[in-house]
GROMACS .gro file of C-alpha atoms in nm:
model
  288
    1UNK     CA    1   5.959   1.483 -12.917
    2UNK     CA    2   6.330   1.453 -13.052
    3UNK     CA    3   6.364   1.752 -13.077
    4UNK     CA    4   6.210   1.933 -12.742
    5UNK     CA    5   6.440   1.642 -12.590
    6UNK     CA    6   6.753   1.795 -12.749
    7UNK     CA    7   6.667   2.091 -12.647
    8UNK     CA    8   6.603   2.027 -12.257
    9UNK     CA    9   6.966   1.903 -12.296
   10UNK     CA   10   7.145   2.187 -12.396
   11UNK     CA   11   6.957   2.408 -12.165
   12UNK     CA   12   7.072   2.206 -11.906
   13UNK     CA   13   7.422   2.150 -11.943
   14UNK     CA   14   7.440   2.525 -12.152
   15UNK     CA   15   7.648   2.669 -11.796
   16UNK     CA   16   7.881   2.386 -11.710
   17UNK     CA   17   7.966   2.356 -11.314
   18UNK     CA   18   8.331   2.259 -11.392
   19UNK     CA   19   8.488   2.484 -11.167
   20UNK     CA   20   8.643   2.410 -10.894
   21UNK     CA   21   8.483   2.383 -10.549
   22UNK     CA   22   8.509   2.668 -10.320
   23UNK     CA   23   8.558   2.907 -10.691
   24UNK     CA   24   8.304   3.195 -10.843
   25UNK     CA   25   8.078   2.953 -11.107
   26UNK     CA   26   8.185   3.104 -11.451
   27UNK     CA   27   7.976   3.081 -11.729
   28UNK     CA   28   7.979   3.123 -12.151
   29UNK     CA   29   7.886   3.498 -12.107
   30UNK     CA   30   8.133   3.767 -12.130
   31UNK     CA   31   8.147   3.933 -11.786
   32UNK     CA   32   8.431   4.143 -11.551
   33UNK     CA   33   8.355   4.162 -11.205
   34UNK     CA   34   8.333   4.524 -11.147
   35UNK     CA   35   8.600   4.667 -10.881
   36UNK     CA   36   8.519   4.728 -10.500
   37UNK     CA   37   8.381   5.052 -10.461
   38UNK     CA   38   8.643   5.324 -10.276
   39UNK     CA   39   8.600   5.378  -9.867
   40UNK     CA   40   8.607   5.718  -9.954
   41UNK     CA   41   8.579   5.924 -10.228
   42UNK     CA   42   8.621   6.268 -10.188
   43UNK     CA   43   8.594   6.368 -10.549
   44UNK     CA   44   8.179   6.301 -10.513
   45UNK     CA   45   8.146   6.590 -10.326
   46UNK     CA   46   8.194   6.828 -10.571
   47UNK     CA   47   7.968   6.618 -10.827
   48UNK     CA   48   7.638   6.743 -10.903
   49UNK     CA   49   7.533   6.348 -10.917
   50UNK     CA   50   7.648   6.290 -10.582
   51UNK     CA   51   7.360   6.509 -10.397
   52UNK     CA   52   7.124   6.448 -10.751
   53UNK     CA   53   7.114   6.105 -10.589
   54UNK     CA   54   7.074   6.207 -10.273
   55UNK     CA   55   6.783   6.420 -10.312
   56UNK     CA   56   6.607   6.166 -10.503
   57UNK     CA   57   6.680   5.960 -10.199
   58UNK     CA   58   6.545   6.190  -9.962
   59UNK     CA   59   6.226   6.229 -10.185
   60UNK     CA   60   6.152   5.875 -10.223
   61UNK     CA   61   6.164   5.791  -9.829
   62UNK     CA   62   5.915   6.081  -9.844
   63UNK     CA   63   5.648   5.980 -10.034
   64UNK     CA   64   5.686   5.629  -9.888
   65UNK     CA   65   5.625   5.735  -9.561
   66UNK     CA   66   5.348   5.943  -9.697
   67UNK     CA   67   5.149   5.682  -9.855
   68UNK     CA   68   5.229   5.436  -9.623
   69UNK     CA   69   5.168   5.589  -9.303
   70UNK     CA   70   4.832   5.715  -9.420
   71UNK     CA   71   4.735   5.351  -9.497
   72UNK     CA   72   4.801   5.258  -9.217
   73UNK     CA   73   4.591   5.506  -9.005
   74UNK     CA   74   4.341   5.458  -9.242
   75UNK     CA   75   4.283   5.103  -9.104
   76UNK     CA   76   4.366   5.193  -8.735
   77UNK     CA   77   4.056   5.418  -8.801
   78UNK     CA   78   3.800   5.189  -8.869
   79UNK     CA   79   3.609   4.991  -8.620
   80UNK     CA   80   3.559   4.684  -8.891
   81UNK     CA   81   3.900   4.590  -9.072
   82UNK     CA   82   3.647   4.476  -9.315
   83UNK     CA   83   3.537   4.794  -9.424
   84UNK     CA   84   3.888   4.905  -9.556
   85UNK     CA   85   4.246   4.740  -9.688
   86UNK     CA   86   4.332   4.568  -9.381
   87UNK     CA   87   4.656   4.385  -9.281
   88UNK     CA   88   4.696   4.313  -9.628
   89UNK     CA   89   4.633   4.646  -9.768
   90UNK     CA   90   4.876   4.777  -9.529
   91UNK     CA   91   5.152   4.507  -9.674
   92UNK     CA   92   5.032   4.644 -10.058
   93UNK     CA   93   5.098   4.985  -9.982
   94UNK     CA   94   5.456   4.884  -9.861
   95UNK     CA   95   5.524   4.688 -10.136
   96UNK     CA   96   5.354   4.845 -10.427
   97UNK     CA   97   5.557   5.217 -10.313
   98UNK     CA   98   5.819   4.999 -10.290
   99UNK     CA   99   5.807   4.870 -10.625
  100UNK     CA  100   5.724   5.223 -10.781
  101UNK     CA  101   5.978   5.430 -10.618
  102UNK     CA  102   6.292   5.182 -10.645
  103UNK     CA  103   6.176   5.221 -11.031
  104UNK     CA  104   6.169   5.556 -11.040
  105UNK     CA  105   6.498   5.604 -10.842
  106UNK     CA  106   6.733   5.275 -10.927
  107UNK     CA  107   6.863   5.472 -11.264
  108UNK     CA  108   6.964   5.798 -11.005
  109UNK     CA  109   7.112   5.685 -10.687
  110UNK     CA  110   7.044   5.287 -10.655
  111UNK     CA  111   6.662   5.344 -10.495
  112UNK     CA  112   6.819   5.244 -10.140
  113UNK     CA  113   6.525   5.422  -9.976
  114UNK     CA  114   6.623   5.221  -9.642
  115UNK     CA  115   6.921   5.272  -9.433
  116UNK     CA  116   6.961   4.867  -9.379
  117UNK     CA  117   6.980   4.852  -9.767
  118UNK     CA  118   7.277   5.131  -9.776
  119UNK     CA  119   7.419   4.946  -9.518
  120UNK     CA  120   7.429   4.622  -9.721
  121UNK     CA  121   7.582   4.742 -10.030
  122UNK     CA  122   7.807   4.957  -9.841
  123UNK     CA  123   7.968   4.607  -9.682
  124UNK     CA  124   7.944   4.466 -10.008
  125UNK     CA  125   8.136   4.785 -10.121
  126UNK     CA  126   7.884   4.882 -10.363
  127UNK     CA  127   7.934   5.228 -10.330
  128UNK     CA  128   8.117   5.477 -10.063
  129UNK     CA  129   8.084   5.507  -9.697
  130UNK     CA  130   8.063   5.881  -9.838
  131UNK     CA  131   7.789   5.796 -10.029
  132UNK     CA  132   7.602   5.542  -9.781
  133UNK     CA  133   7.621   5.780  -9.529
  134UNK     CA  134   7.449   6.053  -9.725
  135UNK     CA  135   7.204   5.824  -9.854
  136UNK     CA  136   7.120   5.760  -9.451
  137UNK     CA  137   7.079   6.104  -9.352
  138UNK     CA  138   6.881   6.215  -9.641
  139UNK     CA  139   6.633   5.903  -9.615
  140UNK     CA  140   6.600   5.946  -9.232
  141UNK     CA  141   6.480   6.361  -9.326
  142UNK     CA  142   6.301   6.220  -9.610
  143UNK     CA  143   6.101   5.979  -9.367
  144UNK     CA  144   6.039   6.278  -9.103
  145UNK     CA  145   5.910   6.484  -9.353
  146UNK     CA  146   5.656   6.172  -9.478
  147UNK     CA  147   5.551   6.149  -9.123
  148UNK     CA  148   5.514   6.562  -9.064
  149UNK     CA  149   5.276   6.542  -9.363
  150UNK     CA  150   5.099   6.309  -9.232
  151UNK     CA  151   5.015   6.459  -8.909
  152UNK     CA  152   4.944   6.759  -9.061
  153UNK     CA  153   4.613   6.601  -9.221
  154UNK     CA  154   4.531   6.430  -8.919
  155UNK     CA  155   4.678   6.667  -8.618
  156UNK     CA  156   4.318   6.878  -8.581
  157UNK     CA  157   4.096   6.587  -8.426
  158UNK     CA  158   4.387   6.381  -8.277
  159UNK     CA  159   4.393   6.112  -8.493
  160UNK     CA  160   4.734   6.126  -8.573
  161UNK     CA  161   4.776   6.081  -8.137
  162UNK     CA  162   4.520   5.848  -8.114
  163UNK     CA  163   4.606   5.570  -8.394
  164UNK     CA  164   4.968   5.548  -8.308
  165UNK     CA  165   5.085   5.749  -8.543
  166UNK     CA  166   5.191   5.435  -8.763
  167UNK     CA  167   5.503   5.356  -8.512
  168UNK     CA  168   5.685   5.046  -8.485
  169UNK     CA  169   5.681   4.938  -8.139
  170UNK     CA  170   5.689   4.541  -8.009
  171UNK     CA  171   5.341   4.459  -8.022
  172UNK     CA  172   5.118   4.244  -7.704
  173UNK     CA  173   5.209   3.938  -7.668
  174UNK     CA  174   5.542   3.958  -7.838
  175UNK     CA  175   5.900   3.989  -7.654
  176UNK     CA  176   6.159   4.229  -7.784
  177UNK     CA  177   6.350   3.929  -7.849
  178UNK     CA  178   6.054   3.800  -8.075
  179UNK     CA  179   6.062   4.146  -8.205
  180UNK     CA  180   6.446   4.115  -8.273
  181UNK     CA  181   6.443   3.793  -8.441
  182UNK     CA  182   6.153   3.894  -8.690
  183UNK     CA  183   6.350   4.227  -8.781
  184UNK     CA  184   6.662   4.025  -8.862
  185UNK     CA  185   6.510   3.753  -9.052
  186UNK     CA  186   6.234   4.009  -9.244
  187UNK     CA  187   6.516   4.244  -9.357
  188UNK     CA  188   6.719   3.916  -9.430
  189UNK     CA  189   6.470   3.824  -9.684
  190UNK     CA  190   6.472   4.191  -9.816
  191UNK     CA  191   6.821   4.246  -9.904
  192UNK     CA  192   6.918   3.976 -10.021
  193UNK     CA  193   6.599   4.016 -10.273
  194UNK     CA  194   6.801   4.321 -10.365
  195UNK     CA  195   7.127   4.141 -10.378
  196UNK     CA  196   7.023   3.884 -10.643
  197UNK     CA  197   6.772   4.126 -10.810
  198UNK     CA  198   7.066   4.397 -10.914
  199UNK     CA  199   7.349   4.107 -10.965
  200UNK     CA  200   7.517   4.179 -11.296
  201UNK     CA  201   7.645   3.846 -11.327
  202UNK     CA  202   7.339   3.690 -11.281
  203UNK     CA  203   7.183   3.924 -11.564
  204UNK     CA  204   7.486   3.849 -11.792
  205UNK     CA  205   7.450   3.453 -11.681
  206UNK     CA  206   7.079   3.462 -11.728
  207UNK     CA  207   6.999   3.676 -11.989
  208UNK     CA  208   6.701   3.507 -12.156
  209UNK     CA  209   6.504   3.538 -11.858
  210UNK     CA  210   6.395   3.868 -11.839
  211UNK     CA  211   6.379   4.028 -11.456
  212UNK     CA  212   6.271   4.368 -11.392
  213UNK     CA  213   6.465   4.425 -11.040
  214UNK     CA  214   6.191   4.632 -10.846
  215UNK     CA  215   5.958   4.359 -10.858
  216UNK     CA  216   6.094   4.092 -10.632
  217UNK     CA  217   6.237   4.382 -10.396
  218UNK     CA  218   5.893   4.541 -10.343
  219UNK     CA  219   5.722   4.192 -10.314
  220UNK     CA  220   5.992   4.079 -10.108
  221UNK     CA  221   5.848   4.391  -9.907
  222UNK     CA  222   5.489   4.278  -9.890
  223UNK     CA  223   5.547   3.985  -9.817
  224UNK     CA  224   5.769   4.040  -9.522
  225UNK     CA  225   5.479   4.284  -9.414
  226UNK     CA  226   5.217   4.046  -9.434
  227UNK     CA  227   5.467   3.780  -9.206
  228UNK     CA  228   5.533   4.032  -8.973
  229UNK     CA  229   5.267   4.336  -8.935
  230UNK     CA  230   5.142   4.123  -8.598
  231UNK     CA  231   5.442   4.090  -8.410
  232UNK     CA  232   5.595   4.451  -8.467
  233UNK     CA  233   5.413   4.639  -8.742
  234UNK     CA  234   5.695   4.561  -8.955
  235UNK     CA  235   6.030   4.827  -9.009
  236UNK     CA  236   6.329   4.638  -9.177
  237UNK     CA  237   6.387   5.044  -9.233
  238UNK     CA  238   6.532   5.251  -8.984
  239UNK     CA  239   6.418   5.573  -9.143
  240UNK     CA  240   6.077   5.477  -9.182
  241UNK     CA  241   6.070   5.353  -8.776
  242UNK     CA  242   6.265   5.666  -8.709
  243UNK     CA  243   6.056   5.946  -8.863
  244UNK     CA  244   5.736   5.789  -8.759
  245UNK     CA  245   5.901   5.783  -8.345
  246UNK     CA  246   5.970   6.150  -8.426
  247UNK     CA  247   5.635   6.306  -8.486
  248UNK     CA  248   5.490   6.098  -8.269
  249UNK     CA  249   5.717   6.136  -8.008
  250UNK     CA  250   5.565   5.907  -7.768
  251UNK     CA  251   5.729   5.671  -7.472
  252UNK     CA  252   5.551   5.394  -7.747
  253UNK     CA  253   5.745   5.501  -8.042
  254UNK     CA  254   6.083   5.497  -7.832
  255UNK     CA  255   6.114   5.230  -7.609
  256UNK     CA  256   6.142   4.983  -7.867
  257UNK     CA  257   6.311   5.169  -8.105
  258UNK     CA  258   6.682   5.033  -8.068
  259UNK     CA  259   6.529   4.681  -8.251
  260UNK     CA  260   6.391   4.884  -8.573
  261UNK     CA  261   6.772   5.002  -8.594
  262UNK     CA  262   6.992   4.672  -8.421
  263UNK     CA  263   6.744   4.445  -8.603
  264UNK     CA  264   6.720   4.533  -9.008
  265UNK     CA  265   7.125   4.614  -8.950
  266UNK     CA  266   7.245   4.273  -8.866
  267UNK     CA  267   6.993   4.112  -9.125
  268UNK     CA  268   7.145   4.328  -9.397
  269UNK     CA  269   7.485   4.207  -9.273
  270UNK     CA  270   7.381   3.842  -9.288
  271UNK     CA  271   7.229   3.876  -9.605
  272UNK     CA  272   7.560   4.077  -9.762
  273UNK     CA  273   7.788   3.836  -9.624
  274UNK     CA  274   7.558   3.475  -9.759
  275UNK     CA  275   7.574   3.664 -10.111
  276UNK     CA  276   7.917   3.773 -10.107
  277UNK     CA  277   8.073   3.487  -9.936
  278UNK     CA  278   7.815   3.159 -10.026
  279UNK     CA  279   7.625   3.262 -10.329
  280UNK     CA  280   7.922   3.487 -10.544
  281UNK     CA  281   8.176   3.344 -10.369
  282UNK     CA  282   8.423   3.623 -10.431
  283UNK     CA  283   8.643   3.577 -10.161
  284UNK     CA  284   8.743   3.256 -10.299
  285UNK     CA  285   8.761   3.426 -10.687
  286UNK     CA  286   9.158   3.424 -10.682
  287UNK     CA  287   9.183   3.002 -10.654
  288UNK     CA  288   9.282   2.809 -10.915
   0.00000   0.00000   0.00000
């Protein structure tokens, strides 16, 4: 018992809080805050990288829309919600794609695969506003394409028309502003997931506890989905509300569609400000 006791005391006081308040914590582990990404930075253009990354962005946002979308018409499809995935299905299928593809992708361009996430690390000047704004464009083609596919299986009897064609919209019952407010706070949740997921210092702090970073994001995903599938079907990603509005193309798809865009932006600015400014405190790094 001496001994476990001894050793619940050096775990605890093993990363001292001696710093002063308002400073970065520091801790026993050898670690350089790595430099602000550039505003721009032409010389990506003519890297093969650069557009590597964003093709495995735009083929990412693709097969999530793919899987995803089909889920969910799937379950619009069925007269009993028993008799397939449901509402929680739905949220698995976000999450678990989620999960898989920011695997597959993190080592190539970052696995964004959401324009609110490129918009948080571009504020936390993570990488470019080249960069984020390739990532954008290529995720919003990659979701259209998801969604063509799609309709393509579905198109011949209607479906596709008649389900909805897996579009956000603000859902009975609900106010856009209820709609608003659950966009914010669910892509909130989501990136800051990311933020303290891909930290470095937090890996170089807490290095014997092993994390495996798509996990928490895609069950951050889920369980946003499950919180939030009622009230607006759940975007906190433009491109996936965008290319599903597109090949739907219905007054349904677009009248709400300013929140799946005004929405998962400000909660990805909230979230990379509270990370930057509360949790890393960097702004404050330069005080003695």
């Amino acid at each position: 018992m001496e001994g476990k006791e001894e050793d619940v005391k050096l775990g605890a006081n093993k990363y001292s809080e001696r710093q002063p308040l308002g400073t970065a914590a520091q801790t026993d582990k050898d670690y350089k805050e790595p430099p602000p990404a550039p505003l721009f930075e032409p010389g990506e253009l003519s890297s093969w990288s650069f557009y590597r990354a964003g093709i495995a962005e735009f083929m990412a946002t693709f097969l999530f829309l793919y899987i995803t979308i089909l889920t969910v018409m799937g379950v619009s499809n069925s007269t009993n919600k028993c008799a397939t995935v449901g509402i929680q299905g739905i949220a698995w299928a976000f999450g678990g794609m989620i999960f898989a593809l920011v695997y597959c992708t993190a080592g190539i361009s970052g696995g964004h695969i959401n324009p609110a996430v490129t918009f948080g690390l571009l504020l936390a000047r993570k990488l470019s506003l080249t960069r984020a704004l390739f990532y954008i464009v290529m995720q919003c083609l990659g979701a259209i394409c998801g969604a063509g596919v799609v309709k393509g299986f579905l198109h011949k009897n209607h479906l596709y028309e008649t389900l909805g064609g897996g579009a956000n919209y603000v859902h009975h019952g609900y106010t856009k502003g209820d709609g608003l407010g659950a966009e914010i706070i669910g892509t909130f949740v989501l990136v800051y997931t990311v933020f303290s997921a891909t930290d470095a210092k937090r890996s170089a702090r807490d290095s014997h506890v092993p994390i495996l970073a798509p996990l928490p994001i895609g069950f951050a995903v889920f369980l946003v989905h499950l919180a939030t599938i009622p009230i607006t079907g759940t975007g906190i990603n433009p491109a996936r509300s965008l290319g599903a509005a597109i090949i739907y193309n219905k007054d349904l798809a677009w009248d709400d569609q300013w929140i799946f865009w005004v929405g998962p932006f400000i909660g990805a600015a909230l979230a990379a400000v509270y990370h930057q400014i509360v949790i890393r405190a960097i702004p404050f790094k330069a005080r003695a």
